[in-house]
Amino acid sequence: MLDFQTALYQLRQFLKENNLRFTNERLTILEEIFQFADHFDAEKLFNHIRKHHRHISRATVYRTLDLLSQIGIITKENLGNDFASYELAFNVPHHDHLICVECGKVIEFSDQLIEDSQQKICKKYNMVMIRHQLQIFGRCKEHQ
């Protein structure tokens, strides 16, 4: 099971292998990401960080998110709004998303019938599935 220490190790290794510097800013951003239990966007993270770490710039947050996504520590998704959403890539079982087009509410779900159907479709077309994202857009109970 991957945890913060494993993510930190992965970050340090990636930076070392690519001749990039390990900075306190990158460490702080990684620590703060582990405080989120759900999806977050760059602005939400930036505003959260700025409360305690005023010296970290918005550009540093965006660059670090791209880096962490490239490493595989977080996943980057478009959940139907104008900006990317992120979540930790590990310790999270596979899930899909229901997204309200009115308020942006995101409901995570998993359905074995859908997973089985996707595998059957891949087999039918001689495709080996590496990954997938399913996003269903609609209106939540409050906006019907």
mmCIF file of N, CA and C in Angstrom:
data_model
loop_
_atom_site.group_PDB
_atom_site.id
_atom_site.type_symbol
_atom_site.label_atom_id
_atom_site.label_comp_id
_atom_site.label_asym_id
_atom_site.label_seq_id
_atom_site.Cartn_x
_atom_site.Cartn_y
_atom_site.Cartn_z
ATOM 1 N N MET A 1 0.844 -1.184 0.000
ATOM 2 C CA MET A 1 0.000 0.000 0.000
ATOM 3 C C MET A 1 0.887 1.245 0.000
ATOM 4 N N LEU A 2 0.663 2.112 -0.953
ATOM 5 C CA LEU A 2 1.477 3.313 -1.074
ATOM 6 C C LEU A 2 0.988 4.397 -0.126
ATOM 7 N N ASP A 3 1.928 5.133 0.418
ATOM 8 C CA ASP A 3 1.597 6.190 1.356
ATOM 9 C C ASP A 3 2.444 7.420 1.041
ATOM 10 N N PHE A 4 2.413 8.400 1.932
ATOM 11 C CA PHE A 4 3.154 9.635 1.701
ATOM 12 C C PHE A 4 4.643 9.366 1.517
ATOM 13 N N GLN A 5 5.226 8.522 2.354
ATOM 14 C CA GLN A 5 6.663 8.253 2.267
ATOM 15 C C GLN A 5 7.033 7.633 0.920
ATOM 16 N N THR A 6 6.175 6.762 0.415
ATOM 17 C CA THR A 6 6.424 6.159 -0.897
ATOM 18 C C THR A 6 6.332 7.215 -1.996
ATOM 19 N N ALA A 7 5.333 8.079 -1.906
ATOM 20 C CA ALA A 7 5.197 9.164 -2.888
ATOM 21 C C ALA A 7 6.406 10.088 -2.837
ATOM 22 N N LEU A 8 6.863 10.393 -1.644
ATOM 23 C CA LEU A 8 8.039 11.247 -1.480
ATOM 24 C C LEU A 8 9.265 10.586 -2.106
ATOM 25 N N TYR A 9 9.425 9.299 -1.888
ATOM 26 C CA TYR A 9 10.541 8.561 -2.484
ATOM 27 C C TYR A 9 10.455 8.616 -4.016
ATOM 28 N N GLN A 10 9.249 8.394 -4.558
ATOM 29 C CA GLN A 10 9.067 8.436 -6.014
ATOM 30 C C GLN A 10 9.414 9.816 -6.564
ATOM 31 N N LEU A 11 8.991 10.847 -5.859
ATOM 32 C CA LEU A 11 9.295 12.212 -6.288
ATOM 33 C C LEU A 11 10.797 12.454 -6.285
ATOM 34 N N ARG A 12 11.458 12.098 -5.195
ATOM 35 C CA ARG A 12 12.910 12.301 -5.106
ATOM 36 C C ARG A 12 13.646 11.541 -6.206
ATOM 37 N N GLN A 13 13.247 10.307 -6.456
ATOM 38 C CA GLN A 13 13.896 9.498 -7.494
ATOM 39 C C GLN A 13 13.705 10.127 -8.874
ATOM 40 N N PHE A 14 12.492 10.542 -9.168
ATOM 41 C CA PHE A 14 12.208 11.152 -10.468
ATOM 42 C C PHE A 14 13.036 12.415 -10.665
ATOM 43 N N LEU A 15 13.075 13.250 -9.652
ATOM 44 C CA LEU A 15 13.842 14.494 -9.754
ATOM 45 C C LEU A 15 15.324 14.204 -9.962
ATOM 46 N N LYS A 16 15.836 13.238 -9.220
ATOM 47 C CA LYS A 16 17.253 12.872 -9.339
ATOM 48 C C LYS A 16 17.565 12.352 -10.742
ATOM 49 N N GLU A 17 16.708 11.457 -11.238
ATOM 50 C CA GLU A 17 16.924 10.863 -12.560
ATOM 51 C C GLU A 17 16.841 11.897 -13.683
ATOM 52 N N ASN A 18 16.128 12.979 -13.440
ATOM 53 C CA ASN A 18 15.940 14.001 -14.468
ATOM 54 C C ASN A 18 16.709 15.281 -14.182
ATOM 55 N N ASN A 19 17.671 15.180 -13.268
ATOM 56 C CA ASN A 19 18.522 16.322 -12.905
ATOM 57 C C ASN A 19 17.720 17.566 -12.520
ATOM 58 N N LEU A 20 16.665 17.336 -11.749
ATOM 59 C CA LEU A 20 15.839 18.425 -11.236
ATOM 60 C C LEU A 20 16.052 18.543 -9.734
ATOM 61 N N ARG A 21 15.807 19.718 -9.204
ATOM 62 C CA ARG A 21 16.047 19.966 -7.781
ATOM 63 C C ARG A 21 14.846 19.562 -6.932
ATOM 64 N N PHE A 22 15.157 19.003 -5.775
ATOM 65 C CA PHE A 22 14.127 18.776 -4.768
ATOM 66 C C PHE A 22 14.062 20.042 -3.924
ATOM 67 N N THR A 23 12.892 20.678 -3.876
ATOM 68 C CA THR A 23 12.763 21.947 -3.159
ATOM 69 C C THR A 23 11.752 21.828 -2.023
ATOM 70 N N ASN A 24 11.858 22.740 -1.081
ATOM 71 C CA ASN A 24 10.880 22.790 0.009
ATOM 72 C C ASN A 24 9.481 23.063 -0.525
ATOM 73 N N GLU A 25 9.380 23.832 -1.601
ATOM 74 C CA GLU A 25 8.083 24.128 -2.194
ATOM 75 C C GLU A 25 7.428 22.854 -2.720
ATOM 76 N N ARG A 26 8.192 22.028 -3.408
ATOM 77 C CA ARG A 26 7.643 20.769 -3.923
ATOM 78 C C ARG A 26 7.228 19.853 -2.779
ATOM 79 N N LEU A 27 8.032 19.816 -1.726
ATOM 80 C CA LEU A 27 7.688 19.007 -0.556
ATOM 81 C C LEU A 27 6.386 19.501 0.070
ATOM 82 N N THR A 28 6.264 20.797 0.253
ATOM 83 C CA THR A 28 5.057 21.371 0.855
ATOM 84 C C THR A 28 3.825 21.056 0.019
ATOM 85 N N ILE A 29 3.936 21.193 -1.285
ATOM 86 C CA ILE A 29 2.804 20.907 -2.168
ATOM 87 C C ILE A 29 2.402 19.445 -2.057
ATOM 88 N N LEU A 30 3.361 18.542 -2.053
ATOM 89 C CA LEU A 30 3.053 17.122 -1.899
ATOM 90 C C LEU A 30 2.367 16.868 -0.559
ATOM 91 N N GLU A 31 2.882 17.458 0.510
ATOM 92 C CA GLU A 31 2.264 17.297 1.837
ATOM 93 C C GLU A 31 0.821 17.792 1.835
ATOM 94 N N GLU A 32 0.592 18.927 1.215
ATOM 95 C CA GLU A 32 -0.759 19.504 1.196
ATOM 96 C C GLU A 32 -1.720 18.655 0.372
ATOM 97 N N ILE A 33 -1.240 18.072 -0.713
ATOM 98 C CA ILE A 33 -2.094 17.208 -1.531
ATOM 99 C C ILE A 33 -2.610 16.040 -0.708
ATOM 100 N N PHE A 34 -1.783 15.518 0.166
ATOM 101 C CA PHE A 34 -2.197 14.387 0.993
ATOM 102 C C PHE A 34 -3.252 14.779 2.027
ATOM 103 N N GLN A 35 -3.545 16.063 2.165
ATOM 104 C CA GLN A 35 -4.595 16.516 3.078
ATOM 105 C C GLN A 35 -5.980 16.449 2.429
ATOM 106 N N PHE A 36 -6.020 16.349 1.099
ATOM 107 C CA PHE A 36 -7.301 16.302 0.397
ATOM 108 C C PHE A 36 -7.803 14.868 0.325
ATOM 109 N N ALA A 37 -9.059 14.679 0.712
ATOM 110 C CA ALA A 37 -9.655 13.348 0.660
ATOM 111 C C ALA A 37 -10.392 13.114 -0.660
ATOM 112 N N ASP A 38 -10.544 14.162 -1.445
ATOM 113 C CA ASP A 38 -11.350 14.070 -2.653
ATOM 114 C C ASP A 38 -10.650 14.806 -3.791
ATOM 115 N N HIS A 39 -11.358 15.009 -4.877
ATOM 116 C CA HIS A 39 -10.815 15.751 -6.009
ATOM 117 C C HIS A 39 -10.512 17.187 -5.596
ATOM 118 N N PHE A 40 -9.536 17.758 -6.235
ATOM 119 C CA PHE A 40 -9.203 19.164 -6.014
ATOM 120 C C PHE A 40 -8.688 19.734 -7.324
ATOM 121 N N ASP A 41 -8.755 21.044 -7.449
ATOM 122 C CA ASP A 41 -8.175 21.688 -8.624
ATOM 123 C C ASP A 41 -6.987 22.532 -8.175
ATOM 124 N N ALA A 42 -6.250 23.029 -9.136
ATOM 125 C CA ALA A 42 -5.021 23.765 -8.823
ATOM 126 C C ALA A 42 -5.304 25.010 -7.992
ATOM 127 N N GLU A 43 -6.384 25.704 -8.300
ATOM 128 C CA GLU A 43 -6.702 26.926 -7.552
ATOM 129 C C GLU A 43 -7.080 26.615 -6.109
ATOM 130 N N LYS A 44 -7.834 25.550 -5.908
ATOM 131 C CA LYS A 44 -8.199 25.143 -4.544
ATOM 132 C C LYS A 44 -6.940 24.806 -3.750
ATOM 133 N N LEU A 45 -6.034 24.074 -4.373
ATOM 134 C CA LEU A 45 -4.774 23.731 -3.717
ATOM 135 C C LEU A 45 -3.954 24.988 -3.446
ATOM 136 N N PHE A 46 -3.851 25.861 -4.433
ATOM 137 C CA PHE A 46 -3.078 27.092 -4.272
ATOM 138 C C PHE A 46 -3.633 27.935 -3.122
ATOM 139 N N ASN A 47 -4.938 28.120 -3.085
ATOM 140 C CA ASN A 47 -5.551 28.914 -2.015
ATOM 141 C C ASN A 47 -5.343 28.276 -0.647
ATOM 142 N N HIS A 48 -5.399 26.958 -0.602
ATOM 143 C CA HIS A 48 -5.151 26.237 0.653
ATOM 144 C C HIS A 48 -3.701 26.441 1.111
ATOM 145 N N ILE A 49 -2.778 26.334 0.191
ATOM 146 C CA ILE A 49 -1.354 26.485 0.514
ATOM 147 C C ILE A 49 -1.031 27.913 0.937
ATOM 148 N N ARG A 50 -1.612 28.886 0.250
ATOM 149 C CA ARG A 50 -1.292 30.293 0.528
ATOM 150 C C ARG A 50 -1.657 30.723 1.950
ATOM 151 N N LYS A 51 -2.558 30.010 2.592
ATOM 152 C CA LYS A 51 -2.927 30.345 3.971
ATOM 153 C C LYS A 51 -1.742 30.193 4.917
ATOM 154 N N HIS A 52 -0.858 29.258 4.621
ATOM 155 C CA HIS A 52 0.259 28.953 5.517
ATOM 156 C C HIS A 52 1.631 29.170 4.894
ATOM 157 N N HIS A 53 1.687 29.179 3.572
ATOM 158 C CA HIS A 53 2.976 29.254 2.871
ATOM 159 C C HIS A 53 2.888 30.324 1.785
ATOM 160 N N ARG A 54 2.954 31.548 2.178
ATOM 161 C CA ARG A 54 2.754 32.670 1.261
ATOM 162 C C ARG A 54 3.817 32.763 0.166
ATOM 163 N N HIS A 55 4.957 32.158 0.372
ATOM 164 C CA HIS A 55 6.047 32.285 -0.601
ATOM 165 C C HIS A 55 5.904 31.359 -1.811
ATOM 166 N N ILE A 56 4.948 30.447 -1.795
ATOM 167 C CA ILE A 56 4.784 29.511 -2.910
ATOM 168 C C ILE A 56 3.876 30.149 -3.964
ATOM 169 N N SER A 57 4.385 30.242 -5.171
ATOM 170 C CA SER A 57 3.645 30.920 -6.242
ATOM 171 C C SER A 57 2.643 29.983 -6.915
ATOM 172 N N ARG A 58 1.694 30.587 -7.594
ATOM 173 C CA ARG A 58 0.701 29.840 -8.360
ATOM 174 C C ARG A 58 1.403 29.009 -9.444
ATOM 175 N N ALA A 59 2.392 29.588 -10.106
ATOM 176 C CA ALA A 59 3.117 28.872 -11.165
ATOM 177 C C ALA A 59 3.807 27.631 -10.612
ATOM 178 N N THR A 60 4.372 27.739 -9.412
ATOM 179 C CA THR A 60 5.028 26.584 -8.786
ATOM 180 C C THR A 60 4.017 25.481 -8.508
ATOM 181 N N VAL A 61 2.833 25.853 -8.059
ATOM 182 C CA VAL A 61 1.782 24.858 -7.811
ATOM 183 C C VAL A 61 1.420 24.153 -9.112
ATOM 184 N N TYR A 62 1.179 24.898 -10.173
ATOM 185 C CA TYR A 62 0.799 24.295 -11.457
ATOM 186 C C TYR A 62 1.917 23.399 -12.004
ATOM 187 N N ARG A 63 3.150 23.868 -11.950
ATOM 188 C CA ARG A 63 4.271 23.053 -12.456
ATOM 189 C C ARG A 63 4.433 21.779 -11.633
ATOM 190 N N THR A 64 4.270 21.887 -10.327
ATOM 191 C CA THR A 64 4.427 20.710 -9.468
ATOM 192 C C THR A 64 3.294 19.720 -9.701
ATOM 193 N N LEU A 65 2.086 20.208 -9.920
ATOM 194 C CA LEU A 65 0.979 19.306 -10.243
ATOM 195 C C LEU A 65 1.263 18.547 -11.535
ATOM 196 N N ASP A 66 1.771 19.235 -12.547
ATOM 197 C CA ASP A 66 2.130 18.557 -13.798
ATOM 198 C C ASP A 66 3.198 17.497 -13.558
ATOM 199 N N LEU A 67 4.169 17.824 -12.750
ATOM 200 C CA LEU A 67 5.250 16.900 -12.423
ATOM 201 C C LEU A 67 4.714 15.671 -11.686
ATOM 202 N N LEU A 68 3.886 15.885 -10.676
ATOM 203 C CA LEU A 68 3.335 14.775 -9.893
ATOM 204 C C LEU A 68 2.409 13.906 -10.735
ATOM 205 N N SER A 69 1.733 14.519 -11.683
ATOM 206 C CA SER A 69 0.893 13.765 -12.604
ATOM 207 C C SER A 69 1.751 12.919 -13.541
ATOM 208 N N GLN A 70 2.827 13.489 -14.016
ATOM 209 C CA GLN A 70 3.759 12.774 -14.895
ATOM 210 C C GLN A 70 4.367 11.566 -14.178
ATOM 211 N N ILE A 71 4.683 11.727 -12.911
ATOM 212 C CA ILE A 71 5.264 10.641 -12.121
ATOM 213 C C ILE A 71 4.228 9.558 -11.845
ATOM 214 N N GLY A 72 2.962 9.946 -11.742
ATOM 215 C CA GLY A 72 1.903 8.990 -11.429
ATOM 216 C C GLY A 72 1.456 9.039 -9.980
ATOM 217 N N ILE A 73 1.867 10.056 -9.255
ATOM 218 C CA ILE A 73 1.451 10.205 -7.856
ATOM 219 C C ILE A 73 0.018 10.721 -7.787
ATOM 220 N N ILE A 74 -0.353 11.585 -8.728
ATOM 221 C CA ILE A 74 -1.726 12.073 -8.827
ATOM 222 C C ILE A 74 -2.228 11.826 -10.239
ATOM 223 N N THR A 75 -3.541 11.807 -10.391
ATOM 224 C CA THR A 75 -4.131 11.719 -11.723
ATOM 225 C C THR A 75 -4.803 13.043 -12.042
ATOM 226 N N LYS A 76 -4.763 13.388 -13.301
ATOM 227 C CA LYS A 76 -5.347 14.635 -13.791
ATOM 228 C C LYS A 76 -6.540 14.276 -14.661
ATOM 229 N N GLU A 77 -7.687 14.876 -14.362
ATOM 230 C CA GLU A 77 -8.899 14.581 -15.107
ATOM 231 C C GLU A 77 -9.639 15.867 -15.422
ATOM 232 N N ASN A 78 -10.409 15.832 -16.487
ATOM 233 C CA ASN A 78 -11.326 16.925 -16.781
ATOM 234 C C ASN A 78 -12.713 16.424 -16.422
ATOM 235 N N LEU A 79 -13.296 17.009 -15.392
ATOM 236 C CA LEU A 79 -14.606 16.564 -14.925
ATOM 237 C C LEU A 79 -15.726 17.463 -15.438
ATOM 238 N N GLY A 80 -15.536 17.998 -16.637
ATOM 239 C CA GLY A 80 -16.595 18.740 -17.288
ATOM 240 C C GLY A 80 -16.595 20.223 -17.020
ATOM 241 N N ASN A 81 -15.662 20.695 -16.250
ATOM 242 C CA ASN A 81 -15.567 22.131 -16.027
ATOM 243 C C ASN A 81 -14.415 22.667 -16.872
ATOM 244 N N ASP A 82 -14.075 23.895 -16.692
ATOM 245 C CA ASP A 82 -13.054 24.512 -17.537
ATOM 246 C C ASP A 82 -11.636 24.305 -17.038
ATOM 247 N N PHE A 83 -11.467 23.501 -16.008
ATOM 248 C CA PHE A 83 -10.137 23.307 -15.444
ATOM 249 C C PHE A 83 -9.964 21.859 -15.025
ATOM 250 N N ALA A 84 -8.729 21.450 -14.876
ATOM 251 C CA ALA A 84 -8.415 20.072 -14.522
ATOM 252 C C ALA A 84 -8.675 19.822 -13.041
ATOM 253 N N SER A 85 -9.093 18.605 -12.745
ATOM 254 C CA SER A 85 -9.218 18.146 -11.366
ATOM 255 C C SER A 85 -8.155 17.090 -11.135
ATOM 256 N N TYR A 86 -7.730 16.980 -9.901
ATOM 257 C CA TYR A 86 -6.688 16.031 -9.533
ATOM 258 C C TYR A 86 -7.153 15.203 -8.346
ATOM 259 N N GLU A 87 -6.547 14.023 -8.211
ATOM 260 C CA GLU A 87 -6.709 13.220 -7.006
ATOM 261 C C GLU A 87 -5.501 12.306 -6.891
ATOM 262 N N LEU A 88 -5.263 11.827 -5.690
ATOM 263 C CA LEU A 88 -4.164 10.887 -5.501
ATOM 264 C C LEU A 88 -4.395 9.670 -6.374
ATOM 265 N N ALA A 89 -3.344 9.176 -6.977
ATOM 266 C CA ALA A 89 -3.468 8.074 -7.931
ATOM 267 C C ALA A 89 -3.419 6.710 -7.263
ATOM 268 N N PHE A 90 -2.995 6.666 -6.020
ATOM 269 C CA PHE A 90 -2.921 5.371 -5.358
ATOM 270 C C PHE A 90 -3.744 5.383 -4.091
ATOM 271 N N ASN A 91 -3.989 4.186 -3.583
ATOM 272 C CA ASN A 91 -4.866 3.976 -2.431
ATOM 273 C C ASN A 91 -6.309 4.329 -2.771
ATOM 274 N N VAL A 92 -6.586 4.519 -4.051
ATOM 275 C CA VAL A 92 -7.941 4.824 -4.490
ATOM 276 C C VAL A 92 -8.350 3.715 -5.455
ATOM 277 N N PRO A 93 -9.351 2.926 -5.086
ATOM 278 C CA PRO A 93 -9.782 1.883 -6.019
ATOM 279 C C PRO A 93 -10.343 2.510 -7.293
ATOM 280 N N HIS A 94 -10.277 1.759 -8.384
ATOM 281 C CA HIS A 94 -10.794 2.275 -9.648
ATOM 282 C C HIS A 94 -12.246 2.711 -9.467
ATOM 283 N N HIS A 95 -12.585 3.829 -10.073
ATOM 284 C CA HIS A 95 -13.955 4.328 -10.012
ATOM 285 C C HIS A 95 -14.228 5.205 -11.226
ATOM 286 N N ASP A 96 -15.499 5.420 -11.477
ATOM 287 C CA ASP A 96 -15.942 6.294 -12.548
ATOM 288 C C ASP A 96 -16.671 7.477 -11.917
ATOM 289 N N HIS A 97 -17.161 8.387 -12.749
ATOM 290 C CA HIS A 97 -17.737 9.621 -12.217
ATOM 291 C C HIS A 97 -19.090 9.950 -12.832
ATOM 292 N N LEU A 98 -20.014 10.366 -11.972
ATOM 293 C CA LEU A 98 -21.254 11.022 -12.367
ATOM 294 C C LEU A 98 -21.048 12.500 -12.070
ATOM 295 N N ILE A 99 -21.326 13.366 -13.037
ATOM 296 C CA ILE A 99 -21.028 14.791 -12.880
ATOM 297 C C ILE A 99 -22.272 15.610 -13.196
ATOM 298 N N CYS A 100 -22.689 16.448 -12.248
ATOM 299 C CA CYS A 100 -23.835 17.330 -12.458
ATOM 300 C C CYS A 100 -23.396 18.521 -13.310
ATOM 301 N N VAL A 101 -24.099 18.733 -14.419
ATOM 302 C CA VAL A 101 -23.750 19.837 -15.319
ATOM 303 C C VAL A 101 -24.199 21.188 -14.766
ATOM 304 N N GLU A 102 -25.044 21.186 -13.755
ATOM 305 C CA GLU A 102 -25.532 22.436 -13.166
ATOM 306 C C GLU A 102 -24.623 22.944 -12.054
ATOM 307 N N CYS A 103 -24.284 22.066 -11.102
ATOM 308 C CA CYS A 103 -23.525 22.520 -9.925
ATOM 309 C C CYS A 103 -22.103 21.972 -9.867
ATOM 310 N N GLY A 104 -21.771 21.017 -10.748
ATOM 311 C CA GLY A 104 -20.428 20.458 -10.754
ATOM 312 C C GLY A 104 -20.200 19.347 -9.750
ATOM 313 N N LYS A 105 -21.240 18.946 -9.031
ATOM 314 C CA LYS A 105 -21.113 17.863 -8.051
ATOM 315 C C LYS A 105 -20.581 16.609 -8.739
ATOM 316 N N VAL A 106 -19.638 15.938 -8.086
ATOM 317 C CA VAL A 106 -19.038 14.722 -8.628
ATOM 318 C C VAL A 106 -19.349 13.570 -7.688
ATOM 319 N N ILE A 107 -19.932 12.513 -8.242
ATOM 320 C CA ILE A 107 -20.216 11.301 -7.480
ATOM 321 C C ILE A 107 -19.346 10.199 -8.061
ATOM 322 N N GLU A 108 -18.554 9.574 -7.213
ATOM 323 C CA GLU A 108 -17.723 8.455 -7.648
ATOM 324 C C GLU A 108 -18.526 7.164 -7.496
ATOM 325 N N PHE A 109 -18.382 6.286 -8.475
ATOM 326 C CA PHE A 109 -19.070 4.998 -8.388
ATOM 327 C C PHE A 109 -18.246 3.936 -9.096
ATOM 328 N N SER A 110 -18.564 2.699 -8.788
ATOM 329 C CA SER A 110 -17.947 1.566 -9.463
ATOM 330 C C SER A 110 -19.045 0.555 -9.739
ATOM 331 N N ASP A 111 -19.026 -0.031 -10.922
ATOM 332 C CA ASP A 111 -20.055 -0.986 -11.304
ATOM 333 C C ASP A 111 -19.397 -2.122 -12.085
ATOM 334 N N GLN A 112 -19.473 -3.308 -11.552
ATOM 335 C CA GLN A 112 -18.813 -4.451 -12.173
ATOM 336 C C GLN A 112 -19.395 -4.778 -13.545
ATOM 337 N N LEU A 113 -20.692 -4.554 -13.747
ATOM 338 C CA LEU A 113 -21.294 -4.806 -15.064
ATOM 339 C C LEU A 113 -20.665 -3.920 -16.136
ATOM 340 N N ILE A 114 -20.422 -2.662 -15.795
ATOM 341 C CA ILE A 114 -19.770 -1.748 -16.739
ATOM 342 C C ILE A 114 -18.348 -2.218 -17.025
ATOM 343 N N GLU A 115 -17.627 -2.596 -15.976
ATOM 344 C CA GLU A 115 -16.250 -3.076 -16.153
ATOM 345 C C GLU A 115 -16.223 -4.311 -17.050
ATOM 346 N N ASP A 116 -17.141 -5.249 -16.807
ATOM 347 C CA ASP A 116 -17.207 -6.467 -17.619
ATOM 348 C C ASP A 116 -17.546 -6.139 -19.075
ATOM 349 N N SER A 117 -18.479 -5.219 -19.281
ATOM 350 C CA SER A 117 -18.857 -4.822 -20.647
ATOM 351 C C SER A 117 -17.678 -4.206 -21.390
ATOM 352 N N GLN A 118 -16.906 -3.394 -20.707
ATOM 353 C CA GLN A 118 -15.740 -2.776 -21.349
ATOM 354 C C GLN A 118 -14.728 -3.842 -21.761
ATOM 355 N N GLN A 119 -14.526 -4.826 -20.919
ATOM 356 C CA GLN A 119 -13.600 -5.913 -21.265
ATOM 357 C C GLN A 119 -14.109 -6.693 -22.480
ATOM 358 N N LYS A 120 -15.419 -6.948 -22.531
ATOM 359 C CA LYS A 120 -15.999 -7.662 -23.674
ATOM 360 C C LYS A 120 -15.823 -6.861 -24.963
ATOM 361 N N ILE A 121 -16.042 -5.567 -24.885
ATOM 362 C CA ILE A 121 -15.878 -4.703 -26.065
ATOM 363 C C ILE A 121 -14.424 -4.723 -26.534
ATOM 364 N N CYS A 122 -13.500 -4.636 -25.600
ATOM 365 C CA CYS A 122 -12.074 -4.695 -25.966
ATOM 366 C C CYS A 122 -11.744 -6.017 -26.639
ATOM 367 N N LYS A 123 -12.246 -7.100 -26.076
ATOM 368 C CA LYS A 123 -11.983 -8.424 -26.644
ATOM 369 C C LYS A 123 -12.560 -8.519 -28.059
ATOM 370 N N LYS A 124 -13.765 -8.005 -28.247
ATOM 371 C CA LYS A 124 -14.428 -8.030 -29.558
ATOM 372 C C LYS A 124 -13.585 -7.334 -30.623
ATOM 373 N N TYR A 125 -12.909 -6.261 -30.250
ATOM 374 C CA TYR A 125 -12.114 -5.485 -31.200
ATOM 375 C C TYR A 125 -10.612 -5.742 -31.070
ATOM 376 N N ASN A 126 -10.259 -6.857 -30.423
ATOM 377 C CA ASN A 126 -8.857 -7.250 -30.254
ATOM 378 C C ASN A 126 -8.011 -6.135 -29.640
ATOM 379 N N MET A 127 -8.510 -5.557 -28.594
ATOM 380 C CA MET A 127 -7.834 -4.467 -27.894
ATOM 381 C C MET A 127 -7.555 -4.921 -26.464
ATOM 382 N N VAL A 128 -6.380 -4.586 -25.980
ATOM 383 C CA VAL A 128 -6.046 -4.831 -24.578
ATOM 384 C C VAL A 128 -6.191 -3.504 -23.846
ATOM 385 N N MET A 129 -7.107 -3.460 -22.881
ATOM 386 C CA MET A 129 -7.348 -2.215 -22.158
ATOM 387 C C MET A 129 -6.195 -1.929 -21.200
ATOM 388 N N ILE A 130 -5.677 -0.729 -21.284
ATOM 389 C CA ILE A 130 -4.646 -0.261 -20.364
ATOM 390 C C ILE A 130 -5.297 0.509 -19.223
ATOM 391 N N ARG A 131 -6.190 1.397 -19.590
ATOM 392 C CA ARG A 131 -6.939 2.182 -18.607
ATOM 393 C C ARG A 131 -8.156 2.765 -19.307
ATOM 394 N N HIS A 132 -9.051 3.301 -18.511
ATOM 395 C CA HIS A 132 -10.207 3.994 -19.074
ATOM 396 C C HIS A 132 -10.743 4.993 -18.063
ATOM 397 N N GLN A 133 -11.534 5.915 -18.577
ATOM 398 C CA GLN A 133 -12.255 6.867 -17.739
ATOM 399 C C GLN A 133 -13.686 6.905 -18.240
ATOM 400 N N LEU A 134 -14.615 6.763 -17.324
ATOM 401 C CA LEU A 134 -16.018 6.902 -17.680
ATOM 402 C C LEU A 134 -16.576 8.079 -16.898
ATOM 403 N N GLN A 135 -17.142 9.014 -17.623
ATOM 404 C CA GLN A 135 -17.762 10.188 -17.014
ATOM 405 C C GLN A 135 -19.166 10.308 -17.584
ATOM 406 N N ILE A 136 -20.136 10.319 -16.703
ATOM 407 C CA ILE A 136 -21.529 10.467 -17.108
ATOM 408 C C ILE A 136 -21.997 11.836 -16.633
ATOM 409 N N PHE A 137 -22.444 12.653 -17.579
ATOM 410 C CA PHE A 137 -22.896 14.003 -17.260
ATOM 411 C C PHE A 137 -24.414 14.028 -17.201
ATOM 412 N N GLY A 138 -24.939 14.665 -16.183
ATOM 413 C CA GLY A 138 -26.386 14.764 -16.014
ATOM 414 C C GLY A 138 -26.723 15.844 -15.010
ATOM 415 N N ARG A 139 -27.916 15.732 -14.439
ATOM 416 C CA ARG A 139 -28.346 16.679 -13.407
ATOM 417 C C ARG A 139 -28.603 15.911 -12.122
ATOM 418 N N CYS A 140 -28.018 16.396 -11.038
ATOM 419 C CA CYS A 140 -28.205 15.746 -9.741
ATOM 420 C C CYS A 140 -29.632 15.985 -9.242
ATOM 421 N N LYS A 141 -29.976 15.315 -8.176
ATOM 422 C CA LYS A 141 -31.314 15.385 -7.592
ATOM 423 C C LYS A 141 -31.760 16.829 -7.345
ATOM 424 N N GLU A 142 -30.843 17.668 -6.889
ATOM 425 C CA GLU A 142 -31.173 19.061 -6.568
ATOM 426 C C GLU A 142 -31.429 19.920 -7.805
ATOM 427 N N HIS A 143 -31.045 19.449 -8.992
ATOM 428 C CA HIS A 143 -31.161 20.268 -10.206
ATOM 429 C C HIS A 143 -32.012 19.625 -11.300
ATOM 430 N N GLN A 144 -32.864 18.689 -10.931
ATOM 431 C CA GLN A 144 -33.718 18.037 -11.938
ATOM 432 C C GLN A 144 -34.969 18.841 -12.200
#
